[in-house]
PDB file of C-alpha atoms in Angstrom:
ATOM      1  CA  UNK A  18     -22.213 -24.250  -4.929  1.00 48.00           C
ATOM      2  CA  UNK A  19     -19.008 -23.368  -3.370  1.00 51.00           C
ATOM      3  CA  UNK A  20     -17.559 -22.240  -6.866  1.00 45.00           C
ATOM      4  CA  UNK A  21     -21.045 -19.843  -7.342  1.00 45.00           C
ATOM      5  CA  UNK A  22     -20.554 -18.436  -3.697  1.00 46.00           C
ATOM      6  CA  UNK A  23     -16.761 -17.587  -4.625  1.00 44.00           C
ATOM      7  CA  UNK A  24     -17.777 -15.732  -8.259  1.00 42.00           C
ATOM      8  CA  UNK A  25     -20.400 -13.808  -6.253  1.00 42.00           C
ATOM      9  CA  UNK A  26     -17.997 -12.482  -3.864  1.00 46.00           C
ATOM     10  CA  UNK A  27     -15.157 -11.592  -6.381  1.00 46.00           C
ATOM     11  CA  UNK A  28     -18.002 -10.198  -8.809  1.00 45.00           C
ATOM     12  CA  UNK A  29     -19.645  -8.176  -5.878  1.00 42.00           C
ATOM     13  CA  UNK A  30     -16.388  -6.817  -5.257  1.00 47.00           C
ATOM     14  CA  UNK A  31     -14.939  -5.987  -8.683  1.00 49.00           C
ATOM     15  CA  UNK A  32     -18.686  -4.470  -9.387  1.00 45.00           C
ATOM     16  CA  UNK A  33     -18.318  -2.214  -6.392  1.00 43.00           C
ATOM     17  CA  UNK A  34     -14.482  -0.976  -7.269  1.00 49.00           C
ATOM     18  CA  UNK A  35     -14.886  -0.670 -10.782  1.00 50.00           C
ATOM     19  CA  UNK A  36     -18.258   1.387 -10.075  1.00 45.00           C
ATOM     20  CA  UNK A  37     -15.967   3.548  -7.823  1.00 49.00           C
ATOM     21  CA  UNK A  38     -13.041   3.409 -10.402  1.00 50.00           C
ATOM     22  CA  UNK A  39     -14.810   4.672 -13.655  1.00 49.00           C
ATOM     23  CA  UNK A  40     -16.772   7.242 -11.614  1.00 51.00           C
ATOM     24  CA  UNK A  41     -14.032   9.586 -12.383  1.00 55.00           C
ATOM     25  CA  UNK A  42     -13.365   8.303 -15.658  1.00 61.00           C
ATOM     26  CA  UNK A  43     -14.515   7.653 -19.167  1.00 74.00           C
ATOM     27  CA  UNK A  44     -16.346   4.454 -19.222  1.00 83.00           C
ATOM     28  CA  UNK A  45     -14.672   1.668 -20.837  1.00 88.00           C
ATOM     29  CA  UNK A  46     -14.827  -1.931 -21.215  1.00 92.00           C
ATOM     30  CA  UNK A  47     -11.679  -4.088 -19.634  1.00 91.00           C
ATOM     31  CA  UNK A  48     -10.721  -7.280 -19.931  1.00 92.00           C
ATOM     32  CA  UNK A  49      -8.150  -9.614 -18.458  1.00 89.00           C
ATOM     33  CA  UNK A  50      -8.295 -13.122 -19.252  1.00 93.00           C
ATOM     34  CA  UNK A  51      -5.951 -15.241 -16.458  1.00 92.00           C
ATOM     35  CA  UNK A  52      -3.635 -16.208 -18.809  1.00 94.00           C
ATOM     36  CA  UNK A  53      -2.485 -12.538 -20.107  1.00 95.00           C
ATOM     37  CA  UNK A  54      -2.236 -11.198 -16.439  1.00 96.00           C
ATOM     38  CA  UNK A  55       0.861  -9.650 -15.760  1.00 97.00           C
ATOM     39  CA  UNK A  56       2.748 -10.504 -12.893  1.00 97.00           C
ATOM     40  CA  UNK A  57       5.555  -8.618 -11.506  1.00 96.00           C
ATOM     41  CA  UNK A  58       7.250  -9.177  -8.111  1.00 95.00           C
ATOM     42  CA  UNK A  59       5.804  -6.850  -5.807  1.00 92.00           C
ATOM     43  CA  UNK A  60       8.845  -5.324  -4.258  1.00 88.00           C
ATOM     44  CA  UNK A  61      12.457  -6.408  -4.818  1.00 90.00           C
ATOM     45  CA  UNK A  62      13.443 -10.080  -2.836  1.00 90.00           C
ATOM     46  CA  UNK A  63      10.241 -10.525  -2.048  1.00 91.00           C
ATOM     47  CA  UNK A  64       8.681 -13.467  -3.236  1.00 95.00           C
ATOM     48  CA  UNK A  65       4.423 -12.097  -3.697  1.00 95.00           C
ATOM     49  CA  UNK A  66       3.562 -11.082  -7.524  1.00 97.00           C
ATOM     50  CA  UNK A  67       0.977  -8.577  -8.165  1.00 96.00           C
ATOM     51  CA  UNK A  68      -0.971  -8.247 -11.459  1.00 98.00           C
ATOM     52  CA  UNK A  69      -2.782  -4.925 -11.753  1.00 96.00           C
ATOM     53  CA  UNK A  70      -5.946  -4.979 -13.105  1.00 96.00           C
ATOM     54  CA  UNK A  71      -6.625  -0.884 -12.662  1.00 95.00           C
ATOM     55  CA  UNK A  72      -5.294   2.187 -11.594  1.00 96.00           C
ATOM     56  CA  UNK A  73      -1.346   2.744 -10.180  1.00 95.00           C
ATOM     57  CA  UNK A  74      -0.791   1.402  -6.651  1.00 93.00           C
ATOM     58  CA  UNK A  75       2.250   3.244  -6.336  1.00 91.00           C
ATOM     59  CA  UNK A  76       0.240   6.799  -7.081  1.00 95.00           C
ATOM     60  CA  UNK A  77      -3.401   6.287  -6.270  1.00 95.00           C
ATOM     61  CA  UNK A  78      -6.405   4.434  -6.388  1.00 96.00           C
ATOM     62  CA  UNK A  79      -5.999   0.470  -7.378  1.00 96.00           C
ATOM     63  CA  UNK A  80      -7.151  -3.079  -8.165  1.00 97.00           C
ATOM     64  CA  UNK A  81      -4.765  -5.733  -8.080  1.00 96.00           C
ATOM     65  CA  UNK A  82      -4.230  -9.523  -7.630  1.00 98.00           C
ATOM     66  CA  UNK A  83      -1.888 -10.653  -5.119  1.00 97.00           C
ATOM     67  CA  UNK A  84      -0.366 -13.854  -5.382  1.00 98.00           C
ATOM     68  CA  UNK A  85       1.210 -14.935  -2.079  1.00 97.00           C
ATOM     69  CA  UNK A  86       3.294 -18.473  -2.250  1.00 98.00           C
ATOM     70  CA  UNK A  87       2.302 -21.205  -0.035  1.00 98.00           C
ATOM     71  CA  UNK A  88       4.075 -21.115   3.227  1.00 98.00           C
ATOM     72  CA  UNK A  89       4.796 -17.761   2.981  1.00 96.00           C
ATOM     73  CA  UNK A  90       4.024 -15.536   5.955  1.00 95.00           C
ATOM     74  CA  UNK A  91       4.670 -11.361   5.656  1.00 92.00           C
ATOM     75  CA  UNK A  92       5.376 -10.469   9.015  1.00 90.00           C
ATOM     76  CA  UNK A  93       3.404  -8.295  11.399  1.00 91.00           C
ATOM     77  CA  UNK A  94       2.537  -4.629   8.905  1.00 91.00           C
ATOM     78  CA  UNK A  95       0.250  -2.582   8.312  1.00 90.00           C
ATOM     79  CA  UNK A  96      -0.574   0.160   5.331  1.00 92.00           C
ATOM     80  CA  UNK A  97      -1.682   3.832   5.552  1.00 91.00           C
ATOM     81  CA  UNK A  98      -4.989   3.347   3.972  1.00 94.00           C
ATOM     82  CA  UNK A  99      -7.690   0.881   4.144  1.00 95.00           C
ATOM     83  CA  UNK A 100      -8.017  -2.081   2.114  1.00 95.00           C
ATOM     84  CA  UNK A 101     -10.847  -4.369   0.862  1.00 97.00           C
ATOM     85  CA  UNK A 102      -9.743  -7.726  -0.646  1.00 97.00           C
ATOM     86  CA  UNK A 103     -11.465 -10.721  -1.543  1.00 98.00           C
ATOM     87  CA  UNK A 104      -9.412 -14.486  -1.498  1.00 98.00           C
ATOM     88  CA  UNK A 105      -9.756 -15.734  -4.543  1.00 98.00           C
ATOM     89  CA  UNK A 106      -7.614 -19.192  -4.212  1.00 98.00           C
ATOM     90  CA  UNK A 107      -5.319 -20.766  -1.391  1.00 98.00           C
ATOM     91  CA  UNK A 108      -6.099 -20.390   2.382  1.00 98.00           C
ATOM     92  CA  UNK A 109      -5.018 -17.285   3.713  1.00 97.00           C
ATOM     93  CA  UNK A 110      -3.888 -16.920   7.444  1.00 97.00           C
ATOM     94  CA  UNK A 111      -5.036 -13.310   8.821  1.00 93.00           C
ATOM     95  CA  UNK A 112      -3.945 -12.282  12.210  1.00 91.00           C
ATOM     96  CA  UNK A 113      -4.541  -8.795  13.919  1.00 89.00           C
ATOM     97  CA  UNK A 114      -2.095  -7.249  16.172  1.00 87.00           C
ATOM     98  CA  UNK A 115      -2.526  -7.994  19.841  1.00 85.00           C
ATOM     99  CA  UNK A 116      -5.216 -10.482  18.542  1.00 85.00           C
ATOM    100  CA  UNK A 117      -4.463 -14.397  19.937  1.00 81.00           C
ATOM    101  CA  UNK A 118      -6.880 -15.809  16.952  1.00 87.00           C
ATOM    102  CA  UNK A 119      -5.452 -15.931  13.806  1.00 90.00           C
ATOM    103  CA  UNK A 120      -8.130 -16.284  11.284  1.00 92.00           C
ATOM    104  CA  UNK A 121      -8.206 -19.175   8.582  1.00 96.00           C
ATOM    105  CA  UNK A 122      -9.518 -17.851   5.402  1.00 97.00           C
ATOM    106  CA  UNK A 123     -11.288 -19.837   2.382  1.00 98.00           C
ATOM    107  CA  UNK A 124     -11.819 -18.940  -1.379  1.00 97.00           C
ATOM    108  CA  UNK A 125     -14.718 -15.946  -0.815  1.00 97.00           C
ATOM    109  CA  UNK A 126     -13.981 -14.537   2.112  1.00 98.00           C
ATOM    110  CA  UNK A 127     -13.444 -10.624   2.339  1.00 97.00           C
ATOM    111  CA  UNK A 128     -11.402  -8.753   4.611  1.00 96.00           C
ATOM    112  CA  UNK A 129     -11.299  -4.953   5.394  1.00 95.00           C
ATOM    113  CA  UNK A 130      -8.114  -3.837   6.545  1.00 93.00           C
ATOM    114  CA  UNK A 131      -8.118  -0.489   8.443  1.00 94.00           C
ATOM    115  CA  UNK A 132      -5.744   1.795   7.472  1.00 93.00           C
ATOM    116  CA  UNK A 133      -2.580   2.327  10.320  1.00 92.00           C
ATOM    117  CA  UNK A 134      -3.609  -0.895  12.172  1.00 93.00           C
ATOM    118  CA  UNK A 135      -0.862  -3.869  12.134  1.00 94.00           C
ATOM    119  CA  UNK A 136      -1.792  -7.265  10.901  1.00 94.00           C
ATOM    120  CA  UNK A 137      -0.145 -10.387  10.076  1.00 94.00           C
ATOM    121  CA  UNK A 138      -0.425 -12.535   6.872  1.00 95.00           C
ATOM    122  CA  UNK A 139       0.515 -15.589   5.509  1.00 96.00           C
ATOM    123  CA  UNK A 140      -0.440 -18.545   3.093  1.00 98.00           C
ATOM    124  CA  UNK A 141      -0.931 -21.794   4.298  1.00 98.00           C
ATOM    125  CA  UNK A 142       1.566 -24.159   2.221  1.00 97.00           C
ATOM    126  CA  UNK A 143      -0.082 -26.455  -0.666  1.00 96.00           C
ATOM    127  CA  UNK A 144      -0.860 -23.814  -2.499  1.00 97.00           C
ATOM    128  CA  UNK A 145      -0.569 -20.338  -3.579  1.00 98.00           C
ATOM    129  CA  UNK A 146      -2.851 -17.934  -2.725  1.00 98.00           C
ATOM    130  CA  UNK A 147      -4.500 -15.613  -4.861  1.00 98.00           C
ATOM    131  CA  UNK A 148      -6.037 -12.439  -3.347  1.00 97.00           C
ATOM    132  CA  UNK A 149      -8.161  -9.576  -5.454  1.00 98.00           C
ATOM    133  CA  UNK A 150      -7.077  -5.866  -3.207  1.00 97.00           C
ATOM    134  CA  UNK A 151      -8.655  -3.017  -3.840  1.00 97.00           C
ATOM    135  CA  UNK A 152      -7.358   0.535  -2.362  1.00 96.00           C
ATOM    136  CA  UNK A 153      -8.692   3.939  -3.324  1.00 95.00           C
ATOM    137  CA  UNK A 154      -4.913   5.238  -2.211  1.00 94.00           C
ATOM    138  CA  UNK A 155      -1.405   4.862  -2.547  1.00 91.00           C
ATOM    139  CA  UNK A 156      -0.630   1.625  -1.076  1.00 87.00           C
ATOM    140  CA  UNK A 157       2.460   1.625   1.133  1.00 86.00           C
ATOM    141  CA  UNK A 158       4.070  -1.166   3.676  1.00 80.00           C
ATOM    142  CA  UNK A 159       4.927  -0.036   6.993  1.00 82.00           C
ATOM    143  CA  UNK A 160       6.566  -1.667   9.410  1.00 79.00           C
ATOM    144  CA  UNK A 161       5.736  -1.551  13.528  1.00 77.00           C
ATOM    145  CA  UNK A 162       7.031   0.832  15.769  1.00 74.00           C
ATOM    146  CA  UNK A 163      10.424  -0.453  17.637  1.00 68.00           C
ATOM    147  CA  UNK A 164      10.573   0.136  21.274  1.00 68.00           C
ATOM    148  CA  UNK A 165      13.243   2.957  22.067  1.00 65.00           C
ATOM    149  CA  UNK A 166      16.574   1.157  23.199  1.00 70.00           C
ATOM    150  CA  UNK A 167      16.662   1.138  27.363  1.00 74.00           C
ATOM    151  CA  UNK A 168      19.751   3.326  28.226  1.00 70.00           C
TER     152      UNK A 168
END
């Protein structure tokens, strides 16, 4: 049951993107069995691999997987545009900023990140986990404002 609940979500949420994706575009079957993903490291020295399964993150509109090791945690960020992403393995660990409760998250759940508001991730260790993130803009990584030094 917990497996059908999990290909629901990541279905609903591929269905939804790709609707929005081709809507622009000429309609074509795709295809990416697991083991002829792509991963690349998603910025230099630092340890999360992305696979993308449409579009260019670093230009426009995207779908990617995001593999985040166990024990890993990203620090507080945030990202000029909204996000919608679906866990698709692991246990990830979602915080918002001035938020005490960090939220524990299981294989299904869906998060939608506003765009400009800080947050805080990480992945719980025993396992990797394995997030599906779809923007319809360039995604970015910004870091939070620094108090001005006191004179």
């Amino acid at each position: 049951m917990k497996t059908m609940k999990l290909f629901a979500a990541v279905m609903a949420v591929s269905m939804v993107a790709a609707v929005s994706y081709a809507a622009g575009a000429a309609k074509k079957a795709a295809m990416h069995p697991a083991s002829e993903l792509k991963w690349e490291p998603m910025a230099p020295n630092v340890p999360i691999q992305i696979a993308t399964l449409w579009g260019d993150r670093n230009k426009g509109e995207s779908g990617i997987l995001m593999k985040m090791p166990g024990g890993f945690e990203s620090g507080m960020h945030g990202h000029t545009s909204d996000y919608h992403a679906v866990l698709v393995a692991g246990t990830w660990v979602h915080t918002e900023e001035g938020s005490t409760e960090a939220k524990e998250l299981t294989a299904g759940s869906y998060v939608m990140q506003p765009g400009k508001t800080m947050h805080n991730d990480s992945c719980k260790a025993g396992a990797d986990c394995v997030i599906f993130v779809h923007q319809k803009k360039k995604a970015d990584f910004l870091m939070p404002k620094q108090p001005a030094p006191k004179k």
